[in-house]
């Protein structure tokens, strides 16, 4: 969405097929910042509300050992769902099959459109997910097993890579026939490594399950 703002249409003054970092920051820095700010605000709000909801329903009165057992069951169920998704070459089956509308930038402008995009995507449950690990984090928040501010770490896991992809990755030279590779080549790489990302997310869920199991046993 914002990558074309960073690379522009003009070839690089320094290296063939690239633009200067200053050019990228000037053209796409504000919009990228708005995207990350919106995502962070929504993510922090989501997990804070989950933690507050758990407390409102009296989760603090439930013994921690019972909460940990429930958390372990959630991890096991989500790992099973991710294994099924991997075998079917599919994505998370319990999240809405919806993507943030791509016309937001054209409708509201680069900065406001990016902010709205981030606000929508940061809510996690409103758009499709590769892994069900996000639901695990929400469950841990409801049980007050994980802290309310886990949304900050969740947001960092999205914002840092996306900002680097937009602002730091140099422009790829055009194809011999003159057709531009921008911005599709980055998306193609991400799609190509989707299964690897799913495996990594599954590994994280397994580690979380093992950690919770050790907490129960201790």
Tab-separated table of C-alpha atoms in Angstrom:
chain	number	residue	atom	x	y	z
A	1	UNK	CA	0.000	0.000	0.000
A	2	UNK	CA	2.677	2.543	1.022
A	3	UNK	CA	5.668	1.019	-0.711
A	4	UNK	CA	5.197	3.034	-3.942
A	5	UNK	CA	5.433	6.248	-1.892
A	6	UNK	CA	8.832	5.181	-0.601
A	7	UNK	CA	10.405	4.042	-3.858
A	8	UNK	CA	8.841	6.595	-6.196
A	9	UNK	CA	9.130	6.390	-9.955
A	10	UNK	CA	12.573	7.835	-10.370
A	11	UNK	CA	15.727	5.707	-10.393
A	12	UNK	CA	18.206	6.176	-7.646
A	13	UNK	CA	20.723	8.921	-7.514
A	14	UNK	CA	23.225	6.752	-5.631
A	15	UNK	CA	22.777	3.129	-6.626
A	16	UNK	CA	21.152	1.706	-9.728
A	17	UNK	CA	17.534	0.765	-8.945
A	18	UNK	CA	17.364	2.475	-5.564
A	19	UNK	CA	16.296	5.750	-3.979
A	20	UNK	CA	18.011	7.555	-1.133
A	21	UNK	CA	16.872	6.851	2.411
A	22	UNK	CA	16.081	10.540	2.840
A	23	UNK	CA	13.776	10.375	-0.189
A	24	UNK	CA	11.927	7.379	1.254
A	25	UNK	CA	11.538	8.933	4.683
A	26	UNK	CA	10.287	12.183	3.208
A	27	UNK	CA	7.730	10.543	0.944
A	28	UNK	CA	6.478	7.660	3.074
A	29	UNK	CA	7.689	8.328	6.618
A	30	UNK	CA	4.579	10.148	7.828
A	31	UNK	CA	2.167	7.631	6.311
A	32	UNK	CA	4.185	4.687	7.655
A	33	UNK	CA	4.231	6.296	11.096
A	34	UNK	CA	0.460	6.738	10.941
A	35	UNK	CA	0.015	3.072	9.966
A	36	UNK	CA	2.162	1.901	12.880
A	37	UNK	CA	0.539	4.325	15.324
A	38	UNK	CA	-2.940	3.123	14.381
A	39	UNK	CA	-1.929	-0.533	14.651
A	40	UNK	CA	-0.267	0.008	18.042
A	41	UNK	CA	-3.245	1.918	19.452
A	42	UNK	CA	-5.692	-0.810	18.419
A	43	UNK	CA	-3.469	-3.665	19.584
A	44	UNK	CA	-2.862	-2.120	23.012
A	45	UNK	CA	-6.588	-1.381	23.356
A	46	UNK	CA	-7.567	-4.925	22.341
A	47	UNK	CA	-5.365	-6.689	24.882
A	48	UNK	CA	-6.042	-4.114	27.607
A	49	UNK	CA	-9.801	-4.634	27.147
A	50	UNK	CA	-9.273	-8.410	27.267
A	51	UNK	CA	-7.449	-8.113	30.580
A	52	UNK	CA	-10.044	-5.702	31.971
A	53	UNK	CA	-12.889	-7.956	30.847
A	54	UNK	CA	-11.337	-10.895	32.677
A	55	UNK	CA	-11.086	-8.889	35.873
A	56	UNK	CA	-14.625	-7.571	35.478
A	57	UNK	CA	-15.926	-11.141	35.411
A	58	UNK	CA	-13.972	-12.002	38.556
A	59	UNK	CA	-11.096	-13.950	37.044
A	60	UNK	CA	-8.864	-12.814	39.914
A	61	UNK	CA	-10.952	-14.965	42.281
A	62	UNK	CA	-10.158	-18.093	40.268
A	63	UNK	CA	-7.029	-19.871	41.579
A	64	UNK	CA	-4.012	-19.335	39.339
A	65	UNK	CA	-3.481	-23.077	38.904
A	66	UNK	CA	-6.974	-23.456	37.406
A	67	UNK	CA	-6.378	-20.482	35.111
A	68	UNK	CA	-3.113	-22.023	33.956
A	69	UNK	CA	-4.837	-25.315	33.203
A	70	UNK	CA	-7.443	-23.490	31.113
A	71	UNK	CA	-4.640	-21.587	29.364
A	72	UNK	CA	-2.922	-24.886	28.593
A	73	UNK	CA	-6.126	-26.295	27.095
A	74	UNK	CA	-6.454	-23.183	24.923
A	75	UNK	CA	-2.878	-23.586	23.682
A	76	UNK	CA	-3.430	-27.267	22.879
A	77	UNK	CA	-6.657	-26.526	20.966
A	78	UNK	CA	-5.063	-23.717	18.943
A	79	UNK	CA	-1.995	-25.804	18.131
A	80	UNK	CA	-4.317	-28.524	16.833
A	81	UNK	CA	-6.134	-25.971	14.658
A	82	UNK	CA	-2.843	-24.688	13.238
A	83	UNK	CA	-1.671	-28.216	12.460
A	84	UNK	CA	-4.910	-28.844	10.556
A	85	UNK	CA	-4.483	-25.548	8.691
A	86	UNK	CA	-0.928	-26.485	7.717
A	87	UNK	CA	-2.032	-29.852	6.397
A	88	UNK	CA	-4.761	-28.196	4.341
A	89	UNK	CA	-2.442	-25.429	3.091
A	90	UNK	CA	-4.877	-23.010	4.685
A	91	UNK	CA	-4.720	-20.187	7.228
A	92	UNK	CA	-6.360	-19.623	10.605
A	93	UNK	CA	-9.901	-20.992	10.364
A	94	UNK	CA	-11.421	-19.094	13.310
A	95	UNK	CA	-10.651	-15.565	12.103
A	96	UNK	CA	-12.813	-13.601	9.688
A	97	UNK	CA	-11.846	-14.081	6.047
A	98	UNK	CA	-11.613	-10.348	5.544
A	99	UNK	CA	-8.894	-7.961	4.482
A	100	UNK	CA	-8.666	-4.246	5.242
A	101	UNK	CA	-10.049	-2.385	2.194
A	102	UNK	CA	-7.221	-1.395	-0.132
A	103	UNK	CA	-8.871	1.829	-1.247
A	104	UNK	CA	-8.487	3.631	2.097
A	105	UNK	CA	-5.434	5.575	0.942
A	106	UNK	CA	-7.191	6.698	-2.228
A	107	UNK	CA	-10.324	7.619	-0.282
A	108	UNK	CA	-8.816	9.397	2.736
A	109	UNK	CA	-5.285	10.278	1.638
A	110	UNK	CA	-1.906	8.713	2.402
A	111	UNK	CA	-1.697	9.587	6.100
A	112	UNK	CA	-5.323	9.283	7.228
A	113	UNK	CA	-5.870	6.219	5.066
A	114	UNK	CA	-2.807	4.538	6.559
A	115	UNK	CA	-3.967	5.434	10.076
A	116	UNK	CA	-7.388	3.859	9.479
A	117	UNK	CA	-5.703	0.814	7.933
A	118	UNK	CA	-3.589	0.407	11.076
A	119	UNK	CA	-6.539	0.881	13.411
A	120	UNK	CA	-8.459	-1.858	11.606
A	121	UNK	CA	-5.597	-4.331	11.269
A	122	UNK	CA	-4.387	-3.823	14.841
A	123	UNK	CA	-7.653	-5.188	16.198
A	124	UNK	CA	-6.422	-8.611	15.011
A	125	UNK	CA	-9.835	-10.303	15.004
A	126	UNK	CA	-11.269	-8.155	12.180
A	127	UNK	CA	-9.008	-9.511	9.427
A	128	UNK	CA	-7.619	-12.916	8.456
A	129	UNK	CA	-4.580	-14.314	10.268
A	130	UNK	CA	-1.977	-16.840	9.200
A	131	UNK	CA	-1.922	-18.398	12.666
A	132	UNK	CA	-4.366	-18.731	15.547
A	133	UNK	CA	-1.655	-17.629	17.998
A	134	UNK	CA	-3.351	-14.216	18.249
A	135	UNK	CA	-6.416	-15.879	19.752
A	136	UNK	CA	-4.144	-17.581	22.253
A	137	UNK	CA	-2.805	-14.211	23.379
A	138	UNK	CA	-6.344	-12.891	23.761
A	139	UNK	CA	-7.267	-15.957	25.815
A	140	UNK	CA	-4.251	-15.494	28.071
A	141	UNK	CA	-5.252	-11.873	28.515
A	142	UNK	CA	-8.807	-12.800	29.497
A	143	UNK	CA	-7.416	-15.222	32.055
A	144	UNK	CA	-5.041	-12.521	33.317
A	145	UNK	CA	-2.176	-14.940	32.796
A	146	UNK	CA	-0.480	-12.519	30.391
A	147	UNK	CA	-0.153	-8.767	31.161
A	148	UNK	CA	-2.466	-6.179	29.599
A	149	UNK	CA	0.491	-4.466	27.880
A	150	UNK	CA	1.293	-7.495	25.719
A	151	UNK	CA	-0.294	-5.491	22.906
A	152	UNK	CA	2.904	-3.421	22.761
A	153	UNK	CA	4.965	-6.486	21.903
A	154	UNK	CA	2.296	-7.652	19.468
A	155	UNK	CA	2.382	-4.276	17.725
A	156	UNK	CA	6.179	-4.243	17.586
A	157	UNK	CA	6.112	-7.621	15.826
A	158	UNK	CA	4.053	-6.024	13.057
A	159	UNK	CA	5.299	-2.442	12.914
A	160	UNK	CA	9.058	-3.017	12.841
A	161	UNK	CA	9.064	-5.451	9.875
A	162	UNK	CA	6.460	-3.490	7.898
A	163	UNK	CA	8.274	-0.187	8.420
A	164	UNK	CA	11.550	-1.795	7.333
A	165	UNK	CA	9.917	-3.269	4.226
A	166	UNK	CA	8.460	0.105	3.263
A	167	UNK	CA	11.310	2.448	4.130
A	168	UNK	CA	14.574	0.494	4.163
A	169	UNK	CA	14.344	-2.129	1.415
A	170	UNK	CA	15.852	-0.629	-1.787
A	171	UNK	CA	13.894	-0.417	-4.998
A	172	UNK	CA	14.269	-3.447	-7.240
A	173	UNK	CA	15.309	-2.548	-10.827
A	174	UNK	CA	12.621	-2.807	-13.479
A	175	UNK	CA	12.344	-5.913	-15.630
A	176	UNK	CA	14.112	-6.044	-19.009
A	177	UNK	CA	10.799	-5.391	-20.771
A	178	UNK	CA	10.387	-2.143	-18.845
A	179	UNK	CA	7.676	-3.342	-16.474
A	180	UNK	CA	8.112	-2.276	-12.871
A	181	UNK	CA	8.594	-4.889	-10.172
A	182	UNK	CA	7.346	-2.525	-7.502
A	183	UNK	CA	5.704	-3.161	-5.130
A	184	UNK	CA	4.591	-6.696	-5.909
A	185	UNK	CA	7.899	-8.494	-5.479
A	186	UNK	CA	7.889	-8.032	-1.692
A	187	UNK	CA	4.353	-9.422	-1.441
A	188	UNK	CA	5.359	-12.424	-3.547
A	189	UNK	CA	8.261	-13.167	-1.211
A	190	UNK	CA	5.953	-12.973	1.801
A	191	UNK	CA	3.467	-15.348	0.170
A	192	UNK	CA	6.282	-17.729	-0.738
A	193	UNK	CA	7.390	-17.956	2.906
A	194	UNK	CA	3.884	-18.124	4.362
A	195	UNK	CA	4.171	-21.766	5.385
A	196	UNK	CA	7.487	-21.082	7.110
A	197	UNK	CA	5.805	-18.291	9.067
A	198	UNK	CA	2.995	-20.668	9.998
A	199	UNK	CA	5.505	-23.236	11.241
A	200	UNK	CA	7.269	-20.555	13.306
A	201	UNK	CA	3.954	-19.407	14.791
A	202	UNK	CA	3.118	-23.024	15.591
A	203	UNK	CA	6.481	-23.391	17.328
A	204	UNK	CA	5.748	-20.283	19.417
A	205	UNK	CA	2.384	-21.739	20.433
A	206	UNK	CA	4.076	-24.998	21.423
A	207	UNK	CA	6.655	-23.122	23.496
A	208	UNK	CA	3.838	-21.203	25.183
A	209	UNK	CA	2.072	-24.501	25.929
A	210	UNK	CA	5.217	-26.019	27.410
A	211	UNK	CA	5.804	-22.912	29.524
A	212	UNK	CA	2.254	-23.018	30.863
A	213	UNK	CA	2.595	-26.756	31.556
A	214	UNK	CA	5.739	-26.171	33.600
A	215	UNK	CA	3.942	-23.418	35.508
A	216	UNK	CA	1.088	-25.813	36.323
A	217	UNK	CA	3.478	-28.524	37.486
A	218	UNK	CA	5.425	-26.127	39.673
